[in-house]
Every structure is written in structure tokens, then in C-alpha cells.
PDB file of C-alpha atoms and ligand atoms in Angstrom:
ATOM      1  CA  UNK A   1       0.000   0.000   0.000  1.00 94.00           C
ATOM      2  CA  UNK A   2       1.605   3.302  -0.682  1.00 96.00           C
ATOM      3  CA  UNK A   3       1.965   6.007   1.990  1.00 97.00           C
ATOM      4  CA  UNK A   4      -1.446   7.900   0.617  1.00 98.00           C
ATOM      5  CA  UNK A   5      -3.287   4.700   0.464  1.00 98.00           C
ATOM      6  CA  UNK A   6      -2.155   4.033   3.924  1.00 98.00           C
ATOM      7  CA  UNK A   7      -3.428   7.269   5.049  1.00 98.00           C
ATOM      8  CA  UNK A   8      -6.669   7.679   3.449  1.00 98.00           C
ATOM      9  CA  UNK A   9      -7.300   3.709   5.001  1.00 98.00           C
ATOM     10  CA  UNK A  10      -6.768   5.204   8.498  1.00 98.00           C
ATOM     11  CA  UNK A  11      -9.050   7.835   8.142  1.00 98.00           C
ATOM     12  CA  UNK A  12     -11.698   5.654   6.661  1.00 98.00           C
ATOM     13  CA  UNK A  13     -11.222   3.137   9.338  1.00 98.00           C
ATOM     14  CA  UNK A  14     -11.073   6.019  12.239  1.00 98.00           C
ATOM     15  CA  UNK A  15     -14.634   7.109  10.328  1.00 98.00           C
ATOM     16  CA  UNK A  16     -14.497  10.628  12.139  1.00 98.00           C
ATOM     17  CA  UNK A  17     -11.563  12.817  11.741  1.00 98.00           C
ATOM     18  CA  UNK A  18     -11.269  16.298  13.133  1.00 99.00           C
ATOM     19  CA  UNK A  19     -10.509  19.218  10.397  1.00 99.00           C
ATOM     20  CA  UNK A  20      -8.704  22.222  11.915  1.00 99.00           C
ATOM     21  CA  UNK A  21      -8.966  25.509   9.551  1.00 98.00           C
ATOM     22  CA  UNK A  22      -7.914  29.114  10.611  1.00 98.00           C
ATOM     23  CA  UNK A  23      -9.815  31.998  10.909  1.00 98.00           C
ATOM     24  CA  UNK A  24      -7.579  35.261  11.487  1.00 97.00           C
ATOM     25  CA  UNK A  25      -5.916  34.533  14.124  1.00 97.00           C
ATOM     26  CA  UNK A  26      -8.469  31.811  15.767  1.00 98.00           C
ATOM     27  CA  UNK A  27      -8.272  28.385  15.296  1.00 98.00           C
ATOM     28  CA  UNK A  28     -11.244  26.230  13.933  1.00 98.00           C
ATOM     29  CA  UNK A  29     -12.133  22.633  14.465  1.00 99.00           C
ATOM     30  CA  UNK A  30     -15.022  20.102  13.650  1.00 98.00           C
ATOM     31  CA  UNK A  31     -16.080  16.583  12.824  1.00 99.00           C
ATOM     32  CA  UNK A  32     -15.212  15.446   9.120  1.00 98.00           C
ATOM     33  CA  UNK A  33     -15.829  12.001   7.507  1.00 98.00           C
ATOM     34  CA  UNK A  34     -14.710  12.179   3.655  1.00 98.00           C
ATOM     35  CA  UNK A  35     -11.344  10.732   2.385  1.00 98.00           C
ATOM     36  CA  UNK A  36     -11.276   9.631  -1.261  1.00 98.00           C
ATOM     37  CA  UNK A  37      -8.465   9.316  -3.463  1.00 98.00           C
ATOM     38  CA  UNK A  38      -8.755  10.380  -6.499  1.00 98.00           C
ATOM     39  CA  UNK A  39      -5.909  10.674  -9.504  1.00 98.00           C
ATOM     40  CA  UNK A  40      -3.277   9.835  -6.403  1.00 98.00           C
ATOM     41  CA  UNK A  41      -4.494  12.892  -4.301  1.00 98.00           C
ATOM     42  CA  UNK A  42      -6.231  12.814  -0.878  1.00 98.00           C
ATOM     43  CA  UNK A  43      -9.515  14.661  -1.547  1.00 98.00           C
ATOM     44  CA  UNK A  44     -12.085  15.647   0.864  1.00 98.00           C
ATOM     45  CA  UNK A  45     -15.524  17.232   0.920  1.00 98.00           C
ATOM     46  CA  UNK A  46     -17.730  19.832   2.100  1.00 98.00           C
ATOM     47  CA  UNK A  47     -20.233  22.675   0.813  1.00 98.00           C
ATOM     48  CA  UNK A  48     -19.163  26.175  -0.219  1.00 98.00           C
ATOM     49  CA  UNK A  49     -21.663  27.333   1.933  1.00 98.00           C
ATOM     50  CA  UNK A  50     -20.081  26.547   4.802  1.00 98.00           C
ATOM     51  CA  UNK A  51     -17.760  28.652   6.956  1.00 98.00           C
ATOM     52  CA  UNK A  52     -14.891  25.940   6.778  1.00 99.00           C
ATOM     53  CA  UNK A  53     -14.662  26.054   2.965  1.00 98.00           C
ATOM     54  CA  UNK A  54     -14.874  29.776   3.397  1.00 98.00           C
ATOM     55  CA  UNK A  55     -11.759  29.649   5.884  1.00 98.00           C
ATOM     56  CA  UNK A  56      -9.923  27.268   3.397  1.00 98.00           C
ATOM     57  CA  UNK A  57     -10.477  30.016   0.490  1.00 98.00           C
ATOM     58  CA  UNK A  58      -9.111  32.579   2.300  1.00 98.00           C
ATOM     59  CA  UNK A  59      -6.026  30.403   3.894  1.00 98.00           C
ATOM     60  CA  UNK A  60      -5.829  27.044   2.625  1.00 98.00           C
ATOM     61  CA  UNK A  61      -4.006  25.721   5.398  1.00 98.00           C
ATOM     62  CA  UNK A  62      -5.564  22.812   7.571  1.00 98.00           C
ATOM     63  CA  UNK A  63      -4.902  19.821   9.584  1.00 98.00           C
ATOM     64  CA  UNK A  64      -6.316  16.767  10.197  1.00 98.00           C
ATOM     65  CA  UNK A  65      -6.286  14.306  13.137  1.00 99.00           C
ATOM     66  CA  UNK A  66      -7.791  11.203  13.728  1.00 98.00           C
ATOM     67  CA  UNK A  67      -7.694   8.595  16.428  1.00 98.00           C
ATOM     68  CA  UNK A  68      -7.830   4.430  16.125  1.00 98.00           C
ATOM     69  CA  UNK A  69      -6.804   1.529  18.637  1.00 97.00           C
ATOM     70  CA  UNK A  70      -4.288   3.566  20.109  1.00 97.00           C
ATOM     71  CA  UNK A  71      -2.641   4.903  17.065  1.00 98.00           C
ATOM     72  CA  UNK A  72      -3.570   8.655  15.768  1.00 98.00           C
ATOM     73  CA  UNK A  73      -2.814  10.250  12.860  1.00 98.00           C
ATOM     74  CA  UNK A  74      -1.918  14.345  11.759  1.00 98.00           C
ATOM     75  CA  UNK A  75      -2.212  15.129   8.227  1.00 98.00           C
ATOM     76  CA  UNK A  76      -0.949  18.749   7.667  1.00 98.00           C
ATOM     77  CA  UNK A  77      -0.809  20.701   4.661  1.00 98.00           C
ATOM     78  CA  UNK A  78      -3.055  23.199   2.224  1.00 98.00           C
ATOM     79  CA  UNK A  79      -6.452  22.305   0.991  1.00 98.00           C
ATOM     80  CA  UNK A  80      -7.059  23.122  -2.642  1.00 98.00           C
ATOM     81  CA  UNK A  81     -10.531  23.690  -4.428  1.00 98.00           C
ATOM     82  CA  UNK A  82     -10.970  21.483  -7.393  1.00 98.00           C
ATOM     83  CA  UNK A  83     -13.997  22.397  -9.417  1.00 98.00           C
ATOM     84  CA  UNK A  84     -13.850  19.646 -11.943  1.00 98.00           C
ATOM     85  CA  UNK A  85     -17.197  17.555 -11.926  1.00 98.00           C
ATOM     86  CA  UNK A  86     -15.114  14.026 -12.135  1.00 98.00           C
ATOM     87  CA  UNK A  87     -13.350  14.129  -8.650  1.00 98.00           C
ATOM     88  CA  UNK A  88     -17.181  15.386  -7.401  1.00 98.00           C
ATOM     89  CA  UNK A  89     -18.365  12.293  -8.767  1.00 98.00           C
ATOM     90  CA  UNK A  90     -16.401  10.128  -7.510  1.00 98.00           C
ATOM     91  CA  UNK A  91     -16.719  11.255  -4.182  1.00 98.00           C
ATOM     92  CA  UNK A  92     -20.011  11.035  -4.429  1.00 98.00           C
ATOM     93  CA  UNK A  93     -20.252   7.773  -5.821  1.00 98.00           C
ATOM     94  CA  UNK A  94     -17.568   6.563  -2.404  1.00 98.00           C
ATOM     95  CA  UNK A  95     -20.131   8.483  -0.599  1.00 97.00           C
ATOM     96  CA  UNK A  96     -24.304   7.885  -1.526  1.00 97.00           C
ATOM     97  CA  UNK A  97     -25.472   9.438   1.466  1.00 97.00           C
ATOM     98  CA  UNK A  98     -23.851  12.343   0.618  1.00 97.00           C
ATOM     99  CA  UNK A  99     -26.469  12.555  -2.394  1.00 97.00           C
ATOM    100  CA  UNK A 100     -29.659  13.527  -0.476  1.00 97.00           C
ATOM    101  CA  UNK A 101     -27.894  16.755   0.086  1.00 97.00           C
ATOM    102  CA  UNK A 102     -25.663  17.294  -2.457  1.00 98.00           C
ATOM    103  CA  UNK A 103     -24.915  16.600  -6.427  1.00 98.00           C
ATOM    104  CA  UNK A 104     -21.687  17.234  -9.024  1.00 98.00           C
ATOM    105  CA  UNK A 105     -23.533  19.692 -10.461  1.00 97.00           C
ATOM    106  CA  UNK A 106     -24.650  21.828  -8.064  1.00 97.00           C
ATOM    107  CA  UNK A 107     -23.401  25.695  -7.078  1.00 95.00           C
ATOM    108  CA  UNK A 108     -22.089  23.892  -3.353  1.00 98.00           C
ATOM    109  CA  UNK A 109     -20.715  20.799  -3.775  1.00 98.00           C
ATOM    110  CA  UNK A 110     -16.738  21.242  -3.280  1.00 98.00           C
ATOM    111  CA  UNK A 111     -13.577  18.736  -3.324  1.00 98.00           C
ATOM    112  CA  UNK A 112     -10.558  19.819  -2.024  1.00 98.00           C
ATOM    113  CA  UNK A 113      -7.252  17.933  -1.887  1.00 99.00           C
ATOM    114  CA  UNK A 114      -4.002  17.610   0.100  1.00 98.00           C
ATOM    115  CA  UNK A 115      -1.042  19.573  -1.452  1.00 98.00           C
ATOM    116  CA  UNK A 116       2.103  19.485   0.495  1.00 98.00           C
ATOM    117  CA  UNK A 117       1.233  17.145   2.575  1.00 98.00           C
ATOM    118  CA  UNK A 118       2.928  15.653   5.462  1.00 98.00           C
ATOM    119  CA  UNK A 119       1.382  12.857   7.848  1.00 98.00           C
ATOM    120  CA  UNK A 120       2.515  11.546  11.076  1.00 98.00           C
ATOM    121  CA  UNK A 121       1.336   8.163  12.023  1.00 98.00           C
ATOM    122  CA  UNK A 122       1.713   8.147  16.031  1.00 98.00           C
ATOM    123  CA  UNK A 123       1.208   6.145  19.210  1.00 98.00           C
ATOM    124  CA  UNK A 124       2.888   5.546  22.699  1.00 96.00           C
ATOM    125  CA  UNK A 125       4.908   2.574  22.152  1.00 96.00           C
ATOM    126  CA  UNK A 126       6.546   3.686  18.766  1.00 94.00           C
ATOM    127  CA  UNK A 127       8.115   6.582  17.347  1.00 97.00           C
ATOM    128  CA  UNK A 128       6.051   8.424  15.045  1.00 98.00           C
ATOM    129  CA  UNK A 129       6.311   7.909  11.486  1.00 98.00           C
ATOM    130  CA  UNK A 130       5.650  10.289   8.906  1.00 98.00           C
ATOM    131  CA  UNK A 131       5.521  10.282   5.336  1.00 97.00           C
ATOM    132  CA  UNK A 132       4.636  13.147   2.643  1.00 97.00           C
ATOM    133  CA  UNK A 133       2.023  13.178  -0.274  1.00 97.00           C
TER     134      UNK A 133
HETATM  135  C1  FMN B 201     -19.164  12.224  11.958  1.00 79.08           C
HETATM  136  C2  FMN B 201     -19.323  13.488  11.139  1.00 79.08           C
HETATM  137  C3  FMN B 201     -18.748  13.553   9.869  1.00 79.08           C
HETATM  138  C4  FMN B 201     -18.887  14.711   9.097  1.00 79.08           C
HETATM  139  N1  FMN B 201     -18.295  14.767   7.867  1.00 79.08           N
HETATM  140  C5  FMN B 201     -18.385  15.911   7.127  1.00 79.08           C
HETATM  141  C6  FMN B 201     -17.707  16.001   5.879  1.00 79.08           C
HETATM  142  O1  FMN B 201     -16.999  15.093   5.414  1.00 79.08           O
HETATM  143  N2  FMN B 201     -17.845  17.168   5.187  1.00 79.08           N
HETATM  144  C7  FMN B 201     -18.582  18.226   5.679  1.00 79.08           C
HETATM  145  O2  FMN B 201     -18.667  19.261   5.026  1.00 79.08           O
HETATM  146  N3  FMN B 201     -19.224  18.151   6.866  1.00 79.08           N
HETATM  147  C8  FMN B 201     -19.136  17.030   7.599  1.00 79.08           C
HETATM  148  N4  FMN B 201     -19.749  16.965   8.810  1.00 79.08           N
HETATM  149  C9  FMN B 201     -20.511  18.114   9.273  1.00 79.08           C
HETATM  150  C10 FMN B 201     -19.591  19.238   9.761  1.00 79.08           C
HETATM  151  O3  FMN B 201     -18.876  18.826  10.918  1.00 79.08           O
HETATM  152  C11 FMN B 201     -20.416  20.498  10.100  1.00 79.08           C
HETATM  153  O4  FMN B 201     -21.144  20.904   8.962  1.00 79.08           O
HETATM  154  C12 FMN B 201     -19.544  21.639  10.596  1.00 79.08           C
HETATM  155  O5  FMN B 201     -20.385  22.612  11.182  1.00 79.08           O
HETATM  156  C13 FMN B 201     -18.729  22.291   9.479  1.00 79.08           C
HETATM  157  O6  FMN B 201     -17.820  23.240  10.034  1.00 79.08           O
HETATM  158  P1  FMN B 201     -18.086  24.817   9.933  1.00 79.08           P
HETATM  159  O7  FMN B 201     -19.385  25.072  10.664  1.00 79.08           O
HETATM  160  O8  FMN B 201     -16.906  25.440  10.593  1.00 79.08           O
HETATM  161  O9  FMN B 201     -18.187  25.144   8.490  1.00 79.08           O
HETATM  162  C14 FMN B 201     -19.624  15.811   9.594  1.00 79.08           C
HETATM  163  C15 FMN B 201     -20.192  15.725  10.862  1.00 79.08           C
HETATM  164  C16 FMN B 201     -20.045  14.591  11.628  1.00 79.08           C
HETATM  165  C17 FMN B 201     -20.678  14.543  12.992  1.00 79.08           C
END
């Protein structure tokens, strides 16, 4: 498995990761659940609407973390809008739920995906491990 595929299967498994944006100078956090690779990029989703994607437009910097049978994980790194309608698909395809509220053709749908990424795989009883995508 390579090191994104490794990644984007630990935040699958985990189910719920936690998204940190910035806002000015404050720091913002919630519950995310979308990991999809697509054309060997880490892509996530959300709606323009929202203040997060808002946050990401004006700095696209963000971290994720996620926690699993004592093992967590930090992705860190920029988020980066990708309005194409094939990478929407596809995540909507990984996702059906995700249809009731959304569609690829839609004005709020949005991908974004990792660039400059670094991940640390972590725990208490081994050094961490990271890797870059
Ligand atoms: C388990 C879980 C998973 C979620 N996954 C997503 C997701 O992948 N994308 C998304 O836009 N919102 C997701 N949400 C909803 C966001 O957490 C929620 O809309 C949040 O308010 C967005 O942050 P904001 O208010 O700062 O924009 C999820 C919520 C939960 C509880």
C-alpha cells in the first residue's frame, strides 16, 4: 500500500476525523468524515456554503487528526478547491449518502485535496512515522 493509500485507510477506518482551519488569528475545528483518493491525491468534501470552505479560500491551510486503537494520525498541509465535476463524482459515488444533500452539479458541492502534505502516524509505544504526499 503506498503512503497515501495508507493514510486515506486510516481515516476511513477512524470514520471521524477532526478538520482544523484558521480563521484570522483563531483556530477552527469540527467533525469530518470524507477521504477519497482520487488521480493519487487525498480529496475531501464539504459545501461552499459553509464557513470551513470559506476559511480554506481565504487560507488554505488545515490539519487533520484522527484517532484508532491507540494509534492517531496528523495530516498537515493546504487544501485546494478542485472544481472539476469528475473528482465530485467520484466522491459522491464513495459516498451515496452524501447525495440527499448534495450533487456534481450543483453551485455547493466542493472537493478539495491535500497539497504538500505531510502525515505523522503516532502512538505511545513507537516513534512516530511520517511520510509526505
Ligand atoms: C461524523 C461526522 C462527519 C462529518 N463529515 C463531514 C464532511 O466530510 N464534510 C462536511 O462538510 N461536513 C461534515 N460533517 C458536518 C460538519 O462537521 C459540520 O457541517 C460543521 O459545522 C462544518 O464546520 P463549519 O461550521 O466550521 O463550516 C460531519 C459531521 C459529523 C458529525
Amino acid at each position: 500500500m503506498s503512503n497515501i493509500e495508507r493514510v486515506c485507510k486510516f481515516l476511513e477506518d477512524a470514520k471521524t476525523y477532526y478538520l482544523a482551519t484558521v480563521e484570522g488569528d483563531q483556530p477552527r475545528v469540527r467533525p469530518f468524515g470524507t477521504a477519497l483518493i482520487f488521480e493519487d491525491k487525498l480529496y475531501i468534501q464539504t459545501g461552499k456554503v459553509k464557513p470551513v470552505s470559506k476559511q480554506l479560500a481565504a487560507n488554505p491551510k488545515a490539519e487533520i487528526c484522527a484517532f484508532l486503537n491507540g494509534q492517531w494520525i496528523r495530516v498537515a498541509g493546504e487544501l485546494i478547491n478542485d472544481d472539476r465535476r469528475e473528482p465530485k463524482v467520484a466522491m459522491l459515488e464513495k459516498n451515496p449518502a452524501l447525495k440527499a444533500m448534495y450533487s456534481a452539479d450543483d453551485d455547493n458541492t466542493q472537493v478539495l485535496y491535500f497539497k504538500n502534505a505531510t502525515a505523522t502516524f503516532s502512538s505511545f509505544t513507537a516513534a512516530p512515522e511520517t511520510v509526505s504526499f
